[in-house]
CSV table of C-alpha atoms in Angstrom, one decimal:
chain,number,residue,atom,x,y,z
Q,180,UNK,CA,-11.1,-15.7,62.9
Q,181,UNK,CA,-8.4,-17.8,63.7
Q,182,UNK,CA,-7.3,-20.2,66.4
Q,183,UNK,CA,-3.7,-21.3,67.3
Q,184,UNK,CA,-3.3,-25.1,69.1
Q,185,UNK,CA,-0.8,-27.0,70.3
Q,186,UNK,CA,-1.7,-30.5,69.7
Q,187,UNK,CA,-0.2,-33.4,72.6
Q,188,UNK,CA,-0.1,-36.0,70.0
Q,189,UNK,CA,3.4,-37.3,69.0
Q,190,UNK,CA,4.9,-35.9,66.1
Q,191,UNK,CA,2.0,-33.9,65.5
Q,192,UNK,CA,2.2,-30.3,64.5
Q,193,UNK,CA,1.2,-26.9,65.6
Q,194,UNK,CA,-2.5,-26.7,64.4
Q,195,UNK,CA,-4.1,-23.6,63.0
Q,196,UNK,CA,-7.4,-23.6,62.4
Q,197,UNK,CA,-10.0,-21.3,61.2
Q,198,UNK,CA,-13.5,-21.0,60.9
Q,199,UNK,CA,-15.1,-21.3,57.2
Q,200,UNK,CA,-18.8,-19.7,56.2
Q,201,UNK,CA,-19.6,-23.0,55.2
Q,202,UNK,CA,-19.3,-24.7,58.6
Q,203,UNK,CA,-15.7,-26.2,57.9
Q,204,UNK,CA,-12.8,-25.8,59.9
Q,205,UNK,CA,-9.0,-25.5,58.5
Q,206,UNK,CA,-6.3,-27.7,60.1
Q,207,UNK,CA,-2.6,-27.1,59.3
Q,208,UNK,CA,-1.4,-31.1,59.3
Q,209,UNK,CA,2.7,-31.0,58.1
Q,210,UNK,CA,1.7,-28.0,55.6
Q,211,UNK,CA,-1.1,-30.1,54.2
Q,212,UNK,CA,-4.2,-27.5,54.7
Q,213,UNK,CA,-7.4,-29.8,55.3
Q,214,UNK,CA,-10.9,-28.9,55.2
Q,215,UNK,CA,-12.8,-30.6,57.7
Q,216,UNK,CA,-16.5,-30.5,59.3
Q,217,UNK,CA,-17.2,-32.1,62.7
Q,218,UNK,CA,-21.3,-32.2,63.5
Q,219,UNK,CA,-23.1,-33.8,66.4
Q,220,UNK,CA,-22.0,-35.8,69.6
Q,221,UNK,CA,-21.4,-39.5,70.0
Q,222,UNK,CA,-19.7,-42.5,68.6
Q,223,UNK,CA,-17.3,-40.9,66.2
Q,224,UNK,CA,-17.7,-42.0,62.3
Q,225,UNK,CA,-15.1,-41.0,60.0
Q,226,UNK,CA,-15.5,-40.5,56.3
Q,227,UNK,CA,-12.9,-41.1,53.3
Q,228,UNK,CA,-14.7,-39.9,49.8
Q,229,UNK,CA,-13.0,-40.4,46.4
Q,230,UNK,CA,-10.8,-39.4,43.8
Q,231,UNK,CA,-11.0,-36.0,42.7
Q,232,UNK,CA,-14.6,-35.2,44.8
Q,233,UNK,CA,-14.9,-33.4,48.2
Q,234,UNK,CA,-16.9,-34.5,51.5
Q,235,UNK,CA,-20.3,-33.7,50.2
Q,236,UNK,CA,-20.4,-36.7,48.6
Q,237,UNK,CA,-20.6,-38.6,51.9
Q,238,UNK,CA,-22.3,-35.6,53.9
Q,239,UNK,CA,-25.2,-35.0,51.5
Q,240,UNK,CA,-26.8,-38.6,51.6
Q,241,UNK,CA,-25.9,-40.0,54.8
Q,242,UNK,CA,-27.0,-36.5,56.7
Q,243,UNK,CA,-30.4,-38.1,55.1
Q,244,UNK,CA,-30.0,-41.4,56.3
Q,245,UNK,CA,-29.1,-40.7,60.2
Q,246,UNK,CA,-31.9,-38.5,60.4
Q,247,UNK,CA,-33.4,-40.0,63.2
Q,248,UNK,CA,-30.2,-41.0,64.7
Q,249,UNK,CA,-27.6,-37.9,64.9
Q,250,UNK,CA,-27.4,-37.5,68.5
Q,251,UNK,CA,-25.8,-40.8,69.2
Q,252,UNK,CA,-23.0,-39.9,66.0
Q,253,UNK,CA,-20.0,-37.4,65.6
Q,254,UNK,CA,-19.9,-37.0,61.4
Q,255,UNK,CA,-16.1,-36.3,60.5
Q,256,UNK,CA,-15.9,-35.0,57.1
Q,257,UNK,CA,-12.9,-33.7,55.6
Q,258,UNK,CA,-11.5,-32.9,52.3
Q,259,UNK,CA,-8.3,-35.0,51.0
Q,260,UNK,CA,-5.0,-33.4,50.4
Q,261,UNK,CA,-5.3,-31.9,47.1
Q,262,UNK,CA,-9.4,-32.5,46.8
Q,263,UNK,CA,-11.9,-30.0,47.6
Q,264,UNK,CA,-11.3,-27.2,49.7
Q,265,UNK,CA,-8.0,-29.2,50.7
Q,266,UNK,CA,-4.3,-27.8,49.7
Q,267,UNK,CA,-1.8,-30.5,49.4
Q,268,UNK,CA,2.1,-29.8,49.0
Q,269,UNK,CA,5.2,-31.6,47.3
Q,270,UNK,CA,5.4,-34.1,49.7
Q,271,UNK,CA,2.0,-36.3,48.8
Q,272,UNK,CA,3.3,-38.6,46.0
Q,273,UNK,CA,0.9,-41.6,46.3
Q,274,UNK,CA,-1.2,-43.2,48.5
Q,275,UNK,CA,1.1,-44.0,52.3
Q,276,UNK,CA,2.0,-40.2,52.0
Q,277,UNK,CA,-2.2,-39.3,51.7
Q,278,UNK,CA,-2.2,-42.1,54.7
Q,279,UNK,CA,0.5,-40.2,57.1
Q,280,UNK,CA,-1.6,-37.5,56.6
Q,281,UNK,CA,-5.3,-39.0,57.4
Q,282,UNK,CA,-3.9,-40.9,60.2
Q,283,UNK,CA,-2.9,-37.2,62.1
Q,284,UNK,CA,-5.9,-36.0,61.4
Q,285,UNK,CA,-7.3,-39.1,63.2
Q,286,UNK,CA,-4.9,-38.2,65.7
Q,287,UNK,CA,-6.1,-34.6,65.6
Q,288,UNK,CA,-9.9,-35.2,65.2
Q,289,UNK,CA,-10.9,-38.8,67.4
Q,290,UNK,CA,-7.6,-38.8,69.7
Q,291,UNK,CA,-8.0,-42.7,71.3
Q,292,UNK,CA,-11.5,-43.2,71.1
Q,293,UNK,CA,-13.0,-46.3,69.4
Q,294,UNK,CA,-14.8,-45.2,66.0
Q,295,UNK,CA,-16.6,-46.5,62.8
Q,296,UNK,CA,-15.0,-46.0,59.2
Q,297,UNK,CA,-16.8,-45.1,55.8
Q,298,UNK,CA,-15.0,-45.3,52.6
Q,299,UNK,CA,-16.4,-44.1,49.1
Q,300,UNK,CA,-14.5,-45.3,45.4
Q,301,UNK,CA,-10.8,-44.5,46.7
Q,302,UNK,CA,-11.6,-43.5,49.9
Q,303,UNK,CA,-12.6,-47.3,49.9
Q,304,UNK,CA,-8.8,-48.0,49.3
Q,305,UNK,CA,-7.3,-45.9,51.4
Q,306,UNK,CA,-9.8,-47.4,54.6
Q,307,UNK,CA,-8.7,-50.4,53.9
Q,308,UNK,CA,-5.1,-49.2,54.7
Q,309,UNK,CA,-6.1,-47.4,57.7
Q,310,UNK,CA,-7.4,-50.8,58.9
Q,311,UNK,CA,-4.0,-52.5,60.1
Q,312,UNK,CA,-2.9,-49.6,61.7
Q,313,UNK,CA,-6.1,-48.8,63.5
Q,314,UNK,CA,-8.0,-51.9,63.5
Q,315,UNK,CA,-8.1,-52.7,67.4
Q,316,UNK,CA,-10.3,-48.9,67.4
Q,317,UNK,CA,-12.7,-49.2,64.4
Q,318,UNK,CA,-15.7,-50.4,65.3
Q,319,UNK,CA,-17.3,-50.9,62.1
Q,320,UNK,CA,-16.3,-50.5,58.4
Q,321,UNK,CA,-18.5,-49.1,55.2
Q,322,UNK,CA,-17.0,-48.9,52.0
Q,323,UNK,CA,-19.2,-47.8,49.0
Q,324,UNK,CA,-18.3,-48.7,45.6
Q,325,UNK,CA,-14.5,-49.1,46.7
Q,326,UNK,CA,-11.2,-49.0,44.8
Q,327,UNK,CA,-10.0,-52.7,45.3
Q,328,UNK,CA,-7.4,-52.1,42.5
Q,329,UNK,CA,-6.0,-48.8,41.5
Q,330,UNK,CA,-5.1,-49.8,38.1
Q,331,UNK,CA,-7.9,-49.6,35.8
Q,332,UNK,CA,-6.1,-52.4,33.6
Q,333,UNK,CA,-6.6,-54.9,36.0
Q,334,UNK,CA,-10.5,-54.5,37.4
Q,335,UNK,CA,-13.1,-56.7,36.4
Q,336,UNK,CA,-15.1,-53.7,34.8
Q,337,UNK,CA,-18.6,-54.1,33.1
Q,338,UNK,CA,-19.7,-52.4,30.3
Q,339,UNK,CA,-21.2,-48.5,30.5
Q,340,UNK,CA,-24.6,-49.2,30.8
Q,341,UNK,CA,-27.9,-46.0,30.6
Q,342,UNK,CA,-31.0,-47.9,32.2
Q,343,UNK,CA,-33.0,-44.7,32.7
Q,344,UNK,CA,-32.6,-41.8,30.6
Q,345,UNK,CA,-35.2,-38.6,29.9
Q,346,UNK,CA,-34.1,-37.8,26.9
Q,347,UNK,CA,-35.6,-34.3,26.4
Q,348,UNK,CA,-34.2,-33.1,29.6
Q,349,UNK,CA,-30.7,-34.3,28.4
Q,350,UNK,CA,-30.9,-32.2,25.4
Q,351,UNK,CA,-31.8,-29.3,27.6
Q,352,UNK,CA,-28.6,-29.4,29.2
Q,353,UNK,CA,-25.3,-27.4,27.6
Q,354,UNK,CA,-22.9,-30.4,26.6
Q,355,UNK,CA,-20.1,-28.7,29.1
Q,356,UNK,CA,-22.5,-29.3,31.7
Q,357,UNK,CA,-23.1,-33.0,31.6
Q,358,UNK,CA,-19.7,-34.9,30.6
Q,359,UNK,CA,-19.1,-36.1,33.7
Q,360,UNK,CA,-23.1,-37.1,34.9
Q,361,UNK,CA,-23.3,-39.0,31.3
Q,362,UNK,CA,-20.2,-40.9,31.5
Q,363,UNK,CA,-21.0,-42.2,35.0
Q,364,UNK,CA,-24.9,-42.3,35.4
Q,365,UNK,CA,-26.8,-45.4,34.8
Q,366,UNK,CA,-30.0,-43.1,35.4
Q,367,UNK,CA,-30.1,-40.0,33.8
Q,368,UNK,CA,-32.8,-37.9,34.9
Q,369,UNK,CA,-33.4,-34.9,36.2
Q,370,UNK,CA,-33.8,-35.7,40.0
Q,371,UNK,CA,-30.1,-37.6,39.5
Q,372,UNK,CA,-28.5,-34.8,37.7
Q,373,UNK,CA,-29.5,-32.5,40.5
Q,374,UNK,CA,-28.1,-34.6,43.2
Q,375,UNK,CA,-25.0,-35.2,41.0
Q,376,UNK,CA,-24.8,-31.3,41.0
Q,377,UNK,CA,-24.8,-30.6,44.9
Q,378,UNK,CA,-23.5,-33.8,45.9
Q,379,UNK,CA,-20.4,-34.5,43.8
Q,380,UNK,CA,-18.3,-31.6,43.3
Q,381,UNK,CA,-15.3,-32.0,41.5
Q,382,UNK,CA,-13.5,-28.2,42.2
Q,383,UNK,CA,-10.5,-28.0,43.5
Q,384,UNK,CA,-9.1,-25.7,45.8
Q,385,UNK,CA,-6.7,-22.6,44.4
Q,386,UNK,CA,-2.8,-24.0,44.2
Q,387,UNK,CA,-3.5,-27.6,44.0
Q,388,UNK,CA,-2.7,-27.8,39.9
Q,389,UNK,CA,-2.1,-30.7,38.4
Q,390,UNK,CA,-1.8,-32.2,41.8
Q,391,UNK,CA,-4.1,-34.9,40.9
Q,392,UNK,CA,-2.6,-35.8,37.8
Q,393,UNK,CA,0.7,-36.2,39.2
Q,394,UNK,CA,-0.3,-38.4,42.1
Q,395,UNK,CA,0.5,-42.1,42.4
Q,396,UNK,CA,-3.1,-43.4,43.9
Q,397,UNK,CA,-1.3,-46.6,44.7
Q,398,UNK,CA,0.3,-47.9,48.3
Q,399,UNK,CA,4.2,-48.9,48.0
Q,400,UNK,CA,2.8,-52.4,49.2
Q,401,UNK,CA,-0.3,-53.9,47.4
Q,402,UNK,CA,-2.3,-54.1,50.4
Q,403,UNK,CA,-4.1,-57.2,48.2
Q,404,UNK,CA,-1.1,-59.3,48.3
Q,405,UNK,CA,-1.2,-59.1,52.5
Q,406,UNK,CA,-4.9,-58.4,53.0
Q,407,UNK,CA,-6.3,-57.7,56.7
Q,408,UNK,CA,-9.2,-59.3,58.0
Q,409,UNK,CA,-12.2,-57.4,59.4
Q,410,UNK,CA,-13.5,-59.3,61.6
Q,411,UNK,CA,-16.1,-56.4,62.8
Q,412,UNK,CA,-19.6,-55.1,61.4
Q,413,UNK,CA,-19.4,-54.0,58.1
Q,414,UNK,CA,-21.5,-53.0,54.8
Q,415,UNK,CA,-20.3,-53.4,51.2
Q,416,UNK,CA,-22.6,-51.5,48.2
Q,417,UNK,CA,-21.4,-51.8,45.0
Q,418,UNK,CA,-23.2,-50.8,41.4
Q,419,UNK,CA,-24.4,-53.7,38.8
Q,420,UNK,CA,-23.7,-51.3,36.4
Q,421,UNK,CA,-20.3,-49.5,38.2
Q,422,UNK,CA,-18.1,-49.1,35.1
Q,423,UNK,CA,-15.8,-47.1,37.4
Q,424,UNK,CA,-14.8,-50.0,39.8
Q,425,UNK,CA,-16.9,-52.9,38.8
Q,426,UNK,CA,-18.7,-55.3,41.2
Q,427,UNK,CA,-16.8,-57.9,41.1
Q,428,UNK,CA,-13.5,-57.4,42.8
Q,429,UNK,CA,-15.9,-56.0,45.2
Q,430,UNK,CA,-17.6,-59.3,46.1
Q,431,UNK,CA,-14.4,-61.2,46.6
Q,432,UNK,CA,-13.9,-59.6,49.8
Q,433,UNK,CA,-16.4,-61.4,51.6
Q,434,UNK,CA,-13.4,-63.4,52.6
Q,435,UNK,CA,-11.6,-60.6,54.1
Q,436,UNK,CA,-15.0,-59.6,56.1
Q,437,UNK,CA,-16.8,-62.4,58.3
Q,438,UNK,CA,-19.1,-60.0,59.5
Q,439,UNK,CA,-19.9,-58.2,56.4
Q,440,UNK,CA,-23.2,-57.2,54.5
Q,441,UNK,CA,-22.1,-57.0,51.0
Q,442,UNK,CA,-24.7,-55.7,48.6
Q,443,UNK,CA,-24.9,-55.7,44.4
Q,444,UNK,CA,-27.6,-53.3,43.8
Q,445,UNK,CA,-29.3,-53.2,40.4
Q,446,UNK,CA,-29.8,-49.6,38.6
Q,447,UNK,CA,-26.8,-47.9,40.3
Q,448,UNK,CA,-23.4,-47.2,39.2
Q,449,UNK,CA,-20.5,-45.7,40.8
Q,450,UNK,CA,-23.0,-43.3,42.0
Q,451,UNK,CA,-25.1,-45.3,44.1
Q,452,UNK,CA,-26.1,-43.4,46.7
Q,453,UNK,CA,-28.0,-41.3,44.9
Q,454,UNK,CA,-29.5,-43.6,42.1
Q,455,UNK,CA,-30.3,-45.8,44.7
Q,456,UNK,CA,-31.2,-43.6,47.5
Q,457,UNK,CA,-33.7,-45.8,49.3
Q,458,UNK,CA,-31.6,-49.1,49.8
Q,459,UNK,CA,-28.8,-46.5,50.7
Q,460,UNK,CA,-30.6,-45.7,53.8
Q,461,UNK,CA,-31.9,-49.0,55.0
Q,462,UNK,CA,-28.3,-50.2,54.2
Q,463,UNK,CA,-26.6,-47.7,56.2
Q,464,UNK,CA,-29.1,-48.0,59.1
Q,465,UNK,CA,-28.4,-51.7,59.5
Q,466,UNK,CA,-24.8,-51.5,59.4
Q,467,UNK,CA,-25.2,-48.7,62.1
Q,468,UNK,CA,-27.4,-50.9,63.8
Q,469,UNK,CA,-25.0,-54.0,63.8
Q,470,UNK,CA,-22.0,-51.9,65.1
Q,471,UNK,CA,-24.4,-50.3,68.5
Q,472,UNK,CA,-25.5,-53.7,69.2
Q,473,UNK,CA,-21.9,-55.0,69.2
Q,474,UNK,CA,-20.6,-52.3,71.5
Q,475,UNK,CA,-23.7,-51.3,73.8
């Protein structure tokens, strides 16, 4: 069934939207077709996931960790242009075109209204150039195991490291089916290979292509030579043993974020918030915590 809006925004565009079977929404933003969810009432949060995944990612786990606490949050989950369920078109070439794009959707989805930001890998870098734009409205700031720089040549990695691995489920598995859970799991167990199956879906949507491949994940301006300072609650996780991203570029942020928790958990790689489920929680529930009390 679909819907036709006209948005009030400025230089927004005429919205379609339509409703999914899986609970998501389809907005029409400059021929960009997102996939969004919206869930629940209250402080709005938004979430930016990574390269080449979808929402679940974010969903899944933190779903989990607000449990107790959904009726005082609005979850804004959405695909990125190209990723998921989300079409892209010619006119995304790097990372300020994705950002035209996420920042009508903000216009579209939270309007003027204050709200927290969560980042994940490059949704990490992309948050952090939301932030001048929209920094007198976000509240509070998580990234998890963010981008700091998109060109691998230049990260502190670490090595690929297995600390947990059951071997004779491993061999139970079809080699097409694990490539991507062995290359980036530090535990490899059945439990984690089950959450990396629902949670981090790499699938893309019919007519994106090569769309990936093509893209320049870079901003114009290397928003580390001009960097903004948070001065707002925020939480940092990042993986010992993330041979994605690394840890270390990670940790010199603290400068950029007075206010910051900034956490280097043990036994977790880029996919922390599933190897490290329990900390995850606690992490998040501070950080959502230190925003309320800062804003009650």
């Amino acid at each position: 069934m679909y819907s036709k809006l006209l948005s009030n925004q400025t230089n927004a565009c005429i919205v379609y939207t339509m409703w999914k079977k899986n609970g998501c929404k389809t907005i029409d933003i400059d021929g960009v077709l997102l996939s969004y969810k919206i869930t629940g009432k209250g402080i709005p949060v938004l979430f930016l996931h990574g390269w080449g995944v979808d929402h679940a990612i974010w969903e899944n786990q933190f779903e989990k960790a607000v449990f107790r606490k959904r009726n005082k949050y609005q979850r804004i989950y959405f695909d990125l242009p190209g990723m998921g369920k989300s079409v892209t078109n010619h006119r995304i070439h790097n990372s300020d075109d994705m950002l035209t794009v996420i920042s009508k959707f903000v216009d579209f989805a939270i309007g003027e209204k204050h709200f927290l930001l969560a980042g994940e890998s490059y949704g990490g870098y992309l948050a952090r150039g939301l932030i001048p734009e929209r920094g007198n409205r976000i509240d509070g700031l998580f990234l998890l195991c963010p981008v700091i720089f998109p060109d691998r040549r230049v990260r502190r990695n670490v090595p690929r490291t297995v600390l947990e691995t059951d071997l004779d489920f491993m061999r139970s598995l079809p080699q097409d089916k694990i490539k991507g859970f062995s290359e980036m799991s530090v535990v490899q167990t059945k439990e984690m290979y089950r959450d990396y199956c629902r949670d981090i879906n790499v699938s893309v949507a019919p007519g994106n292509g090569n769309f990936l491949a093509e893209l320049d994940g870079a901003f114009t301006k290397d928003i580390n030579d001009c960097p903004y300072v948070f001065e707002k609650p925020a939480l940092l996780l990042a993986g010992r043993q993330d041979s994605a991203v690394g840890f270390e570029d990670q940790y010199d942020l603290f400068r950029l974020f007075p206010r910051a928790s900034i956490l280097i958990l043990d036994k977790s790689g880029h996919n922390l918030q599933i190897e490290q489920k329990k900390l995850f929680k606690a992490a998040v529930l501070d950080w959502l915590d230190r925003t309320y009390s800062d804003n009650r």
